[in-house]
Coordinates of C-alpha atoms and ligand atoms in Angstrom, one line a residue:
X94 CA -23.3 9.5 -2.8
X95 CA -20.0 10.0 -0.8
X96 CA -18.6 6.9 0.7
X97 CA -16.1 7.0 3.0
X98 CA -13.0 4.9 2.3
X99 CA -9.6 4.0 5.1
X100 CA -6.4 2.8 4.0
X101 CA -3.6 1.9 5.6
X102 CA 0.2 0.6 5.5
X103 CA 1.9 -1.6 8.2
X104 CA 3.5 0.8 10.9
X105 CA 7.4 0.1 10.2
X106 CA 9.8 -0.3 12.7
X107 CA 12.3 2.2 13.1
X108 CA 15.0 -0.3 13.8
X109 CA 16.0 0.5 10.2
X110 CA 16.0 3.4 7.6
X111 CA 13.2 2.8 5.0
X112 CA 14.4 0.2 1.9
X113 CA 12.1 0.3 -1.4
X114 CA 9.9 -3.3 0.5
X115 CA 7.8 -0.2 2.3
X116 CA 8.0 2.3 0.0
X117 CA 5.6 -0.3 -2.5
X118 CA 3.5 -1.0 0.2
X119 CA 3.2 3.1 0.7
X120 CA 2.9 3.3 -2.9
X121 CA 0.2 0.9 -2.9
X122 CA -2.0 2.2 -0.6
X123 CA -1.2 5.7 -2.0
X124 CA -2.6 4.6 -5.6
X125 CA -6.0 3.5 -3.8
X126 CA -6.6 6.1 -1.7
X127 CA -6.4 9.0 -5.3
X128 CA -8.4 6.4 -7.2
X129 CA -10.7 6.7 -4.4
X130 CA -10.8 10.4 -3.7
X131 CA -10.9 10.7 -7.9
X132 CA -13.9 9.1 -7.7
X133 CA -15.3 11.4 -4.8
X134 CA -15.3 9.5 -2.1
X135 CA -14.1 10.2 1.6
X136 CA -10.6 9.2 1.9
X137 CA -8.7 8.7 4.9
X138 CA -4.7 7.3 4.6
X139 CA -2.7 6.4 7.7
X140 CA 0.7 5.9 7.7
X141 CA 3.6 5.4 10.1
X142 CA 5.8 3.8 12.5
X143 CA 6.0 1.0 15.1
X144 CA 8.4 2.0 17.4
X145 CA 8.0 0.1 20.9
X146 CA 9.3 -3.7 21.7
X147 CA 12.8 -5.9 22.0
X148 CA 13.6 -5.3 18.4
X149 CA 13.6 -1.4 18.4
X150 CA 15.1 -1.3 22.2
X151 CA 18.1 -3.3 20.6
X152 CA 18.4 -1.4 17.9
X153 CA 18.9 1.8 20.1
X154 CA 21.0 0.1 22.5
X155 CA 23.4 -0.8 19.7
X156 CA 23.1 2.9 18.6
X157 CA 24.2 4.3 21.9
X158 CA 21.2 6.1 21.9
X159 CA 18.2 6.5 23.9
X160 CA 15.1 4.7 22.7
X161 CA 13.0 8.1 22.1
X162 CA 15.9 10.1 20.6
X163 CA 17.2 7.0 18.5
X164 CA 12.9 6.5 17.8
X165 CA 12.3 10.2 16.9
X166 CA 15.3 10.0 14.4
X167 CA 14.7 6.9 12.5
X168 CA 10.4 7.8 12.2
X169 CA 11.8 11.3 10.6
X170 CA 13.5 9.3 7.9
X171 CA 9.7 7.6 7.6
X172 CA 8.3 10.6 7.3
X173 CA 10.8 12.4 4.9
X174 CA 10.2 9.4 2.5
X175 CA 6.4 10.1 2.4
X176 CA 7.5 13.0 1.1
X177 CA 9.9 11.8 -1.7
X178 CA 7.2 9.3 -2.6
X179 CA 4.8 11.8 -2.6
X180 CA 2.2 10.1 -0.9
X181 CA -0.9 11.7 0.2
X182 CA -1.5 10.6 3.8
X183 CA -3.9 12.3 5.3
X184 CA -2.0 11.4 9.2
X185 CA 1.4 9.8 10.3
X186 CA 1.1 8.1 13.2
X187 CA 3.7 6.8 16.0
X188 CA 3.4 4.5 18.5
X189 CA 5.2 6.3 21.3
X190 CA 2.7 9.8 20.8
X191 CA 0.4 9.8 23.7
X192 CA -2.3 10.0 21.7
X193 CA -2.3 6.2 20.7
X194 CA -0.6 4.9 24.5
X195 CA -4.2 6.1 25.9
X196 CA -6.2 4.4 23.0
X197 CA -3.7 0.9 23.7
X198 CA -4.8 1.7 27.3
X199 CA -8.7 1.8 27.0
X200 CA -8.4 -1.1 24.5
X201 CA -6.5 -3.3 26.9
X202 CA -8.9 -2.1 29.8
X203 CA -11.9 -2.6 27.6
X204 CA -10.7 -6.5 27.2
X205 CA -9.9 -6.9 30.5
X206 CA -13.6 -5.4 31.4
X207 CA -14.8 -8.4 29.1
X208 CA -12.7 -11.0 31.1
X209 CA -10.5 -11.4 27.6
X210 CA -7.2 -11.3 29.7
X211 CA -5.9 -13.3 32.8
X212 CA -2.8 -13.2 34.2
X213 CA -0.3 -16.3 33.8
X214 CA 3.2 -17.6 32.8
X215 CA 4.6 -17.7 29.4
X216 CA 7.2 -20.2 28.2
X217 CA 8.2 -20.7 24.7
X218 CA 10.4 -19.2 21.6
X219 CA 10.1 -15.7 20.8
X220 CA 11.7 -14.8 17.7
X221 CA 12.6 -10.7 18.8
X222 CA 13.3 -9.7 14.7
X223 CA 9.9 -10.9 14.1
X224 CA 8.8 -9.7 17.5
X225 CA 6.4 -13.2 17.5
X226 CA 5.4 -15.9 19.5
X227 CA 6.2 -19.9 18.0
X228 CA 5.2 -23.1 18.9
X229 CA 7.9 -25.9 19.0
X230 CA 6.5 -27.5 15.3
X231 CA 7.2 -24.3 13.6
X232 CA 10.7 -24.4 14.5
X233 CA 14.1 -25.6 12.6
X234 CA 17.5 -26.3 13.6
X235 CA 20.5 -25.5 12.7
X236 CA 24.0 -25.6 14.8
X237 CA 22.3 -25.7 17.5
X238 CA 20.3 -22.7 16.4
X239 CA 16.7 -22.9 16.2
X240 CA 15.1 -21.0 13.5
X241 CA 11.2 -19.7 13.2
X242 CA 9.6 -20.2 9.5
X243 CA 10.8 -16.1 8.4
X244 CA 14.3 -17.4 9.2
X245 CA 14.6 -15.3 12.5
X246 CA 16.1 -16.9 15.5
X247 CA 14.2 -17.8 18.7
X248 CA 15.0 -17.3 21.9
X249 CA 13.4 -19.2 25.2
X250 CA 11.2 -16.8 27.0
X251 CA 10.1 -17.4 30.6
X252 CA 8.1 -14.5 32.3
X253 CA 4.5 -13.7 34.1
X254 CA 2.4 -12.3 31.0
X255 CA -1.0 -11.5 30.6
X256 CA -2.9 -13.5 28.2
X257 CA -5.6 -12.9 25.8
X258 CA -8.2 -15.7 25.4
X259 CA -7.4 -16.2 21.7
X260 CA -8.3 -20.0 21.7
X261 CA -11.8 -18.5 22.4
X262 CA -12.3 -16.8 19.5
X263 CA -11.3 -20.0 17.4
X264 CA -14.2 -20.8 15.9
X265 CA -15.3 -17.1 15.2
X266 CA -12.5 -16.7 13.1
X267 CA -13.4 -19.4 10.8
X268 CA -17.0 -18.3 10.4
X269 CA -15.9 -15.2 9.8
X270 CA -13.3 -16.0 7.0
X271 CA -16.1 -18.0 5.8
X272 CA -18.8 -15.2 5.5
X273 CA -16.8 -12.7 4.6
X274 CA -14.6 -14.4 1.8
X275 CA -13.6 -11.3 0.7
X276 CA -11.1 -10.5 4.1
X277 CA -8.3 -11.7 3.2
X278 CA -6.6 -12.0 0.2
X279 CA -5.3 -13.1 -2.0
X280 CA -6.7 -16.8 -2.2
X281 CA -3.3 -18.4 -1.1
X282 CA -2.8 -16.0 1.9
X283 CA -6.7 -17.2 3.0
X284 CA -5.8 -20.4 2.9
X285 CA -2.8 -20.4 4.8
X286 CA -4.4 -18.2 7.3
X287 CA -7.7 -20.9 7.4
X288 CA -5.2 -23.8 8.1
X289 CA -3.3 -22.0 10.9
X290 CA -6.4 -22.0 12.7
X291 CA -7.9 -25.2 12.0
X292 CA -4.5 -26.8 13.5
X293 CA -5.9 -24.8 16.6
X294 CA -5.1 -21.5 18.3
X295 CA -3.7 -21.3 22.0
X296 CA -4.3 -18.3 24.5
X297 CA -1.9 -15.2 22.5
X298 CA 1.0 -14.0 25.6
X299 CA 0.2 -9.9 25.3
X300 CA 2.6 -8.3 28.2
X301 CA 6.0 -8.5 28.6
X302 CA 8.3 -8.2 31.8
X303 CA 11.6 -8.6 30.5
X304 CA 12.1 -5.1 29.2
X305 CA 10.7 -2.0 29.8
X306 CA 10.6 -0.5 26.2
X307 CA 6.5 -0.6 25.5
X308 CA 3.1 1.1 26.8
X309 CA 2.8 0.0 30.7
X310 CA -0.3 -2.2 31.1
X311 CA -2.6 -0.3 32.8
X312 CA -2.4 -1.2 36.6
X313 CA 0.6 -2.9 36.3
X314 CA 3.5 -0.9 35.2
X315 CA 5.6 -4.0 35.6
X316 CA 4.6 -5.2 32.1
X317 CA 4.7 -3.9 29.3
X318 CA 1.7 -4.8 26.4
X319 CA 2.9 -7.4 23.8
X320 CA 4.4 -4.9 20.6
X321 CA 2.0 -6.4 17.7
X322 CA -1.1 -5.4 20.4
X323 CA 0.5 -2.2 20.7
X324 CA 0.9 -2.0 17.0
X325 CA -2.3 -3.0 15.2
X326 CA -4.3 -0.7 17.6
X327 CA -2.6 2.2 15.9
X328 CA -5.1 1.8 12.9
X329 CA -8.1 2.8 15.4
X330 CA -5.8 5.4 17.6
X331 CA -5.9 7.3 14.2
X332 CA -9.6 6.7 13.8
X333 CA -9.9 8.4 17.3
X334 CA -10.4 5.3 19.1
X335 CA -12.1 5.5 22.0
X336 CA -13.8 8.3 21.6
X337 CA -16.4 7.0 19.1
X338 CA -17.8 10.4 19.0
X339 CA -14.6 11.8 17.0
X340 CA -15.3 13.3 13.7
X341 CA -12.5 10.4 12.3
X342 CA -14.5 7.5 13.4
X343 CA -17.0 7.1 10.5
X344 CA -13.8 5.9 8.9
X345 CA -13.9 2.6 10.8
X346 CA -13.9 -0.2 10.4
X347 CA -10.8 0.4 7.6
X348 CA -11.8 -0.6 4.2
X349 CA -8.1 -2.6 3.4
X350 CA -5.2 -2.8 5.6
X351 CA -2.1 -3.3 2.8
X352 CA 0.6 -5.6 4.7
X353 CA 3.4 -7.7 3.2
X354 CA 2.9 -11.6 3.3
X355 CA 5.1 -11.2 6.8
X356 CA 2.7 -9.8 8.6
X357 CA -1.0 -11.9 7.4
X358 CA -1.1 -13.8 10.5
X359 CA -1.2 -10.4 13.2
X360 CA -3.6 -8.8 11.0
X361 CA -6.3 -11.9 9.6
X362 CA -6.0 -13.7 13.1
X363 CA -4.9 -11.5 16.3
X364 CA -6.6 -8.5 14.7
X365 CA -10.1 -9.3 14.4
X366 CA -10.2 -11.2 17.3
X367 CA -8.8 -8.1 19.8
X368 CA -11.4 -6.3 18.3
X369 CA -14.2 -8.5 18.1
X370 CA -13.7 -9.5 21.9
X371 CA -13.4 -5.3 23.1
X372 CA -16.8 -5.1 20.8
X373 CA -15.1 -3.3 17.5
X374 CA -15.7 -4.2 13.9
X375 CA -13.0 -5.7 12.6
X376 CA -11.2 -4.2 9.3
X377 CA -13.3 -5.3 6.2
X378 CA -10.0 -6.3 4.3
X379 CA -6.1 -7.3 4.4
X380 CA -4.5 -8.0 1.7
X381 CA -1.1 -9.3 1.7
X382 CA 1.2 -8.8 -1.2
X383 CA 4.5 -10.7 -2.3
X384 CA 8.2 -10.3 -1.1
X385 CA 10.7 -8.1 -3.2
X386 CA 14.0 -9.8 -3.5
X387 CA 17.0 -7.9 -5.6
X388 CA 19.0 -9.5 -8.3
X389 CA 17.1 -13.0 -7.4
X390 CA 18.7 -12.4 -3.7
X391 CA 16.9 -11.5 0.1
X392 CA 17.5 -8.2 0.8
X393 CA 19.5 -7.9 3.6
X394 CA 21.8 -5.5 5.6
X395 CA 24.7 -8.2 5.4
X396 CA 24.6 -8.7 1.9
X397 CA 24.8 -5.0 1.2
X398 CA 21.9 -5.1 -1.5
X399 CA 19.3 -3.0 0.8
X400 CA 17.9 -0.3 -2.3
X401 CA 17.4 2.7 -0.8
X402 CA 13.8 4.2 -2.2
X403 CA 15.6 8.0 -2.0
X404 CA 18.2 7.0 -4.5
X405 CA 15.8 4.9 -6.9
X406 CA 13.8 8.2 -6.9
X407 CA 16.5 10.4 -7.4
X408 CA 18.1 8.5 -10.8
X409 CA 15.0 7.5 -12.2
X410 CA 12.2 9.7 -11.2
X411 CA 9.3 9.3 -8.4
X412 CA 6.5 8.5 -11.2
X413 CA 9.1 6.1 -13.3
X414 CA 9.5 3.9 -9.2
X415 CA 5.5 4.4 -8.2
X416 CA 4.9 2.7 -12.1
X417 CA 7.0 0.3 -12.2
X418 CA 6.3 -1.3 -8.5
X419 CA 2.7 -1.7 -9.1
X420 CA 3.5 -2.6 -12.7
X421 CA 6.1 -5.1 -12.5
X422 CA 5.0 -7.4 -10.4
X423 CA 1.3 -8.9 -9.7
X424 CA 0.0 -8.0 -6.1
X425 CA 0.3 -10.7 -3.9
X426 CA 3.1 -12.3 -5.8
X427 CA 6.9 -12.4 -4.9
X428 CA 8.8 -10.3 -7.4
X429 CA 12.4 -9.5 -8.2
X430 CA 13.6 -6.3 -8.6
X431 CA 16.1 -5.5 -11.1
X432 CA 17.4 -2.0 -12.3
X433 CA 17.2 -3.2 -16.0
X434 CA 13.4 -4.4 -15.8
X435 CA 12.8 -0.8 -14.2
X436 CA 14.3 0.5 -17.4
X437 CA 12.9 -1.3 -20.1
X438 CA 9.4 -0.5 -18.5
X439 CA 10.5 3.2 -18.3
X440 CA 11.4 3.5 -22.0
X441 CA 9.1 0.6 -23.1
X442 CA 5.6 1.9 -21.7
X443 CA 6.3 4.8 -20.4
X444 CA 8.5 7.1 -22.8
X445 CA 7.4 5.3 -25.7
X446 CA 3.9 4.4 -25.4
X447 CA 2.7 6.9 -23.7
X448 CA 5.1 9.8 -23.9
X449 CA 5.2 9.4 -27.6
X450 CA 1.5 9.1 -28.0
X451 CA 1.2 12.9 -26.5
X452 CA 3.7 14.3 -28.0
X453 CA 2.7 13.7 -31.2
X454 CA -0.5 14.3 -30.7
X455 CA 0.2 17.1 -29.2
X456 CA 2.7 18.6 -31.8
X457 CA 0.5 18.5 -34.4
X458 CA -2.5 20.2 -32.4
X459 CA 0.1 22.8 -32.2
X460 CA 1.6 22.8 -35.7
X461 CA -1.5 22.5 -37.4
X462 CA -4.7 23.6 -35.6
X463 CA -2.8 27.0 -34.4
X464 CA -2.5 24.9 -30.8
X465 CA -6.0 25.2 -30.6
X466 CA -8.2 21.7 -29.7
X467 CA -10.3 20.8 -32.4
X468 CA -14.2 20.6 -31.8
X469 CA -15.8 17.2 -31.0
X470 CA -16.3 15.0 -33.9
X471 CA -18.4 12.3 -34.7
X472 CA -17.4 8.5 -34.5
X473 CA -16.6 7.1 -37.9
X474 CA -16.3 2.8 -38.6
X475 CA -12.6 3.9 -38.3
X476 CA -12.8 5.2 -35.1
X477 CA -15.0 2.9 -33.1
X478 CA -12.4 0.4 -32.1
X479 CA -10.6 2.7 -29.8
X480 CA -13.5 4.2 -28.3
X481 CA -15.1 0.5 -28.1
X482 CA -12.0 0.2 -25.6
X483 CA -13.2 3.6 -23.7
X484 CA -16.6 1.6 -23.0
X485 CA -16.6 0.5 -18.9
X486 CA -13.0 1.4 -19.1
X487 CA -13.4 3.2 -15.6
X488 CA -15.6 0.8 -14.1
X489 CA -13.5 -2.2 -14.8
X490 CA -10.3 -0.4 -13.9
X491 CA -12.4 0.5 -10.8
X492 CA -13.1 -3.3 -9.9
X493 CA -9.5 -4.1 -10.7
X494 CA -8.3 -2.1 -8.0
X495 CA -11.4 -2.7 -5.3
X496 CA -9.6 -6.2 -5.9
X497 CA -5.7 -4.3 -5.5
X498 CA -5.0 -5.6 -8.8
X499 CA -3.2 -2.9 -9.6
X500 CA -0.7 -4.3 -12.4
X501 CA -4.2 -5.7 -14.2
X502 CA -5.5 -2.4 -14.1
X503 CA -2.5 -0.8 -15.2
X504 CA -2.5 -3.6 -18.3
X505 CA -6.2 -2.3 -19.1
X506 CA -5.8 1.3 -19.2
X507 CA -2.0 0.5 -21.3
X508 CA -4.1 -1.7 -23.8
X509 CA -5.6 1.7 -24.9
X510 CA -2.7 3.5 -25.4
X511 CA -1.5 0.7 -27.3
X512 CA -4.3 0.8 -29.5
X513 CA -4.0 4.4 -29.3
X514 CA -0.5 4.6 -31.3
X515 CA -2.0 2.3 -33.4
X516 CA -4.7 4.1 -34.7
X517 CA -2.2 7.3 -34.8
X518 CA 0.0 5.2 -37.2
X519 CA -3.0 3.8 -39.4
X520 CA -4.6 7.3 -39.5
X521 CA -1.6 9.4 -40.3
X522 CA -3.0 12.4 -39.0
X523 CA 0.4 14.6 -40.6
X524 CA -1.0 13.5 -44.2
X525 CA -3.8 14.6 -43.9
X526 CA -3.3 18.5 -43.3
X527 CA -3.4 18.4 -47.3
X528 CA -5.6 16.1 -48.5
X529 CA -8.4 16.4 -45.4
X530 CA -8.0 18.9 -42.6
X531 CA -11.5 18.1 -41.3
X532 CA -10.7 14.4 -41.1
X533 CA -7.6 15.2 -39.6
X534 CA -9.0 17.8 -37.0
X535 CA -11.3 15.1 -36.1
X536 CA -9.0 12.4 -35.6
X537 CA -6.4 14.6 -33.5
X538 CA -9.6 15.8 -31.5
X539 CA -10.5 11.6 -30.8
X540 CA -6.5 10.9 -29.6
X541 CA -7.6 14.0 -27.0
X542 CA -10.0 13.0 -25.8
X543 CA -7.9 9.4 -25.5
X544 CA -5.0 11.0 -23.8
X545 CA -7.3 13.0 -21.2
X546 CA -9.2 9.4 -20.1
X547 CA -5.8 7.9 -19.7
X548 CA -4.2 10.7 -18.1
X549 CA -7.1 11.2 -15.7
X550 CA -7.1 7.3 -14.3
X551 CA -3.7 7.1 -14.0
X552 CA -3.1 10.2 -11.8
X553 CA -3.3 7.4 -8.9
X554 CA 0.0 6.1 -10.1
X555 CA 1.8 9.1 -11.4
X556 CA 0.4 12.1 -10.1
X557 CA 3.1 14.3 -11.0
X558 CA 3.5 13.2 -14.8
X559 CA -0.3 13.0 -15.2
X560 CA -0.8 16.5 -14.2
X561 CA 1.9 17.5 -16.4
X562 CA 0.2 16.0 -19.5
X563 CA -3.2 17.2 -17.8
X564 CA -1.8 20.3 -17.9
X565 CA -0.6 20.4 -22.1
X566 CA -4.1 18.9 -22.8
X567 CA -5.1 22.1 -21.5
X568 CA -7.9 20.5 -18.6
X569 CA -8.4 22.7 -16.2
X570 CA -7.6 21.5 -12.3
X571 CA -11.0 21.5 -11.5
X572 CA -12.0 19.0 -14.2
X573 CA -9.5 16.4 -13.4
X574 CA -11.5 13.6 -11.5
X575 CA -13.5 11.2 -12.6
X576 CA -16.6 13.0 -12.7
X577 CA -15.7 15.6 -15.0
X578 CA -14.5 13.3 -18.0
X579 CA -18.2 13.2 -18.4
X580 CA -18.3 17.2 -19.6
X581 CA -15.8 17.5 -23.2
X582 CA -13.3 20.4 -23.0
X583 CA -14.8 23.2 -24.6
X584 CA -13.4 23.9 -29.0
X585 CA -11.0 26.1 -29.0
X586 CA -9.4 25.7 -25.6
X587 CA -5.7 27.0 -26.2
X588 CA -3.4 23.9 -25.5
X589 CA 0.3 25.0 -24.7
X590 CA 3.6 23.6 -26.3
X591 CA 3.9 19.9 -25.3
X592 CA 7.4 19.0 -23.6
X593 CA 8.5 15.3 -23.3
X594 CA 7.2 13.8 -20.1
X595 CA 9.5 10.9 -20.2
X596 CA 13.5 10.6 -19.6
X597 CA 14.5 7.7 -21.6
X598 CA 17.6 5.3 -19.6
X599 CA 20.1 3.6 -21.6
X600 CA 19.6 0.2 -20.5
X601 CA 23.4 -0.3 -20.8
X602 CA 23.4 2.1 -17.7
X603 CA 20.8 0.8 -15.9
Ligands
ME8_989 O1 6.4 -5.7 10.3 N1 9.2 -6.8 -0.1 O2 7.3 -3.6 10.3 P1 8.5 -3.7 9.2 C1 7.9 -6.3 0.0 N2 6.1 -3.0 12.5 N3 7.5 -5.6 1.1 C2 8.4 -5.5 2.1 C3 9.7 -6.0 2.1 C4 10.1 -6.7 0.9 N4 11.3 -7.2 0.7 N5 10.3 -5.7 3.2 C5 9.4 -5.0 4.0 C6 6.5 -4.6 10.7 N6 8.2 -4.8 3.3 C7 5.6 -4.1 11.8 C8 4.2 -3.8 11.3 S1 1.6 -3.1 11.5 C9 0.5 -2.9 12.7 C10 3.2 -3.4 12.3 C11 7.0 -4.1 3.8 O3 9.3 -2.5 9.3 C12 5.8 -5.0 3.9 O4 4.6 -4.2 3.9 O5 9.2 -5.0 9.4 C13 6.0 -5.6 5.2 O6 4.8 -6.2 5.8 C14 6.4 -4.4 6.0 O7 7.3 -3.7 5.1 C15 7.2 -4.8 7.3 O8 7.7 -3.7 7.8

């Protein structure tokens, strides 16, 4: 049956050009949403950019720009890298089209129809890199600077705002993280998110009055609505939200938003709660994954260590980058990016396991069957261990990744073609030609049908370099999903010359 499936990436701010901290999170939800259409079901992929509030206003200010000119630049470069990533977003949205200004302006009258907002005061720190709200607790200080917990500095705000009755929705919260145990993860970001809560939640300041950057509050163009309100409605704007009728909406409520640990607390707490109180579902997951750092350093503008994503792509290769993101590091964990660890994994599993593996398998399908695949062949004692490894190999990969473990699941399908150059090696398949061409026929026919499986599931990861090899084992495009692994290629099918699908780096350059 087809199941429909949503995935989504934080909005980014176009404050910034895009660094290689959201080109993994695109990456990521990239890799879910072709494992998902591989396996036929309804995908929908949002991406794009958050471009209201203080932080973005700044920004354009100290570009001497306006803020839609400056906005409309910046988002390009968002989009362009979609492109060099070669992700496969089905929409890219922005917060100043007017499409999502009307659905932030039903949403905040639908709330205010429930009697979810009053008007009031707010006083208190506001951090405007973070573009968040503080209490005084959260705060450190340093000459005579206070600091919130990301490291931003706060500022003292005093304005009318309109609130939104957070404090109410309290206790929902923890039922729901309690019911649903599955919302957020991984188990450390739940945690922190379950003990925010418990300490108690106050009444969440959702209009600002000291700038004019942001979508008006309906009936009170004075204010404008609190950016991370602005922001996380995006997710329905692209749904269609609030027309309930539109053909998109069967896509709610989103099966994962992907978010950076940064970001947990506006999407496990504020989130559900808006749309809880305005009568929505909230999203059934967030999952927050781990901090990059480069070299064992922050990245950062002022220490000059910001990697651009374009130039990673450009000396190593878009496939090389998408692996070695999702391979490196676990999800959810902090990792550190270094150019040498991207190289050994580029030579190590890529060129050499894998690349090697087809090649030879390849050559001598070529060299010695006339490049014509060999017909099916039974599985001998000296066979079954690799194909014992082909057993539930999709389903488990499958549950790795409902669970956005992608470097496990990319460790599972690897420990095939591990064993896979090991039974090349044991089986010598070159000796044979002499001695037993039908053993041999039989045994180059198996690493086929090895190399297709592998090639298939990790078209998610490296859609270009899959295809490639998809192509040399001679599957036709039709037959490339999960589905069709269940029908053999036919005997006989004409396989064309193999070429390397690997560039090996010397590490020395790297
Ligand atoms: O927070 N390591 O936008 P943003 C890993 N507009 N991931 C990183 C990273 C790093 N060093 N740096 C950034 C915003 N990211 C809001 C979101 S959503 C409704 C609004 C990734 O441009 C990570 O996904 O600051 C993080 O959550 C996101 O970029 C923050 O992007």
């Amino acid at each position: 049956m087809t199941e429909t499936r949503y995935v989504t990436t934080p909005i980014y701010y176009v404050n910034d050009k895009p660094h290689v901290g959201h080109a993994y999170t695109s990456v990521a939800a990239d890799v879910l949403a072709r494992w998902w259409r591989l396996q036929g079901h309804e995908v929908f992929f949002l991406t794009g950019t958050d471009e209201h509030g203080q932080k973005v206003e700044k920004a354009a200010r100290d570009a001497g720009m306006d803020p839609q000119a400056f906005t409309d630049r910046v988002s390009q470069h968002f989009r362009d890298l979609t492109g060099t990533l070669g992700l496969s977003n089905d929409d890219f949205i922005r917060t100043t089209e007017s499409r999502h200004k009307a659905a932030c302006s039903a949403l905040w009258e639908e709330l205010a129809k429930r009697d979810e907002i009053y008007l009031g005061h707010y006083e208190g720190w506001y951090a405007v890199r973070d573009e968040a709200f503080y209490g005084p607790d959260e705060l450190t200080e340093r000459d005579g600077v206070k600091y919130a917990p990301s490291g931003a500095p706060v500022e003292w705000v005093r304005e009318p705002s309109y609130f939104f009755r957070l404090s109410k929705w309290q206790n929902w919260l923890l039922d729901y993280y309690n019911t649903k145990v599955e919302f957020i993860a991984p188990e450390s970001r739940r945690n922190e998110v379950i003990s925010f809560v418990k300490s108690g939640l106050q009444d969440l300041s959702i209009s600002r009055t000291s700038f004019r950057w942001g979508v008006p509050v309906p009936g009170e163009p004075s204010h404008v609505m609190y950016v991370w309100l602005d922001a996380l409605t995006n997710y329905i704007t692209a749904a269609g939200y609030p027309d309930t009728m539109a053909e998109r909406w069967k896509f709610w409520p989103a099966s994962v938003h992907l978010v950076g640990k940064d970001i947990v607390r506006f999407h496990a707490i504020y989130w559900p709660a808006f749309l809880k109180a305005a009568g929505l579902e909230p999203p059934k997951r967030v999952f927050a994954h781990g901090w990059w750092t480069i070299e064992g350093q922050k990245m950062s503008k002022s220490l000059g260590n910001v990697i651009d994503p374009v130039a990673l792509v450009a000396e190593y290769g878009l496939d090389p980058l998408r692996y070695f993101l999702l391979r490196e590091v676990p999800f959810g964990s902090d990792g550190d990016f270094s150019r040498k660890a991207l190289a050994n994994r580029l030579n190590g599993e890529l060129a050499d396991a894998l690349g090697n593996l087809a090649n030879r398998t390849l050559s001598l399908i070529q060299r010695n069957c006339e490049g014509k695949l060999p017909a099916e062949a039974t599985i001998s004692p000296a066979d079954e261990g690799l194909f014992n490894l082909l057993i539930s190999l999709q389903a488990t990969v499958g549950g790795e990744l409902s669970d956005q473990k992608f470097h496990v699941a990319l460790e599972t399908i690897f420990r095939v073609v591990r064993a896979a150059n090991v039974y090349i090696t044991e089986q010598a398949p070159w000796a044979l030609k002499k001695t037993d061409p039908v053993r041999m026929a039989a045994v180059l026919r198996h690493l086929h049908t090895v190399l297709r499986r592998v090639a298939t599931m990790l078209q998610p990861f490296m859609p270009t370099t899959m295809n490639a090899l998809l192509d040399q084992l001679g599957v036709p495009k039709d037959a490339r999903d999960i589905m069709a692994l269940r029908t053999p290629l036919p005997a006989g099918t004409t396989l064309p010359p193999p070429s390397p699908l690997f560039r090996k780096i010397e590490i020395e350059a790297a």
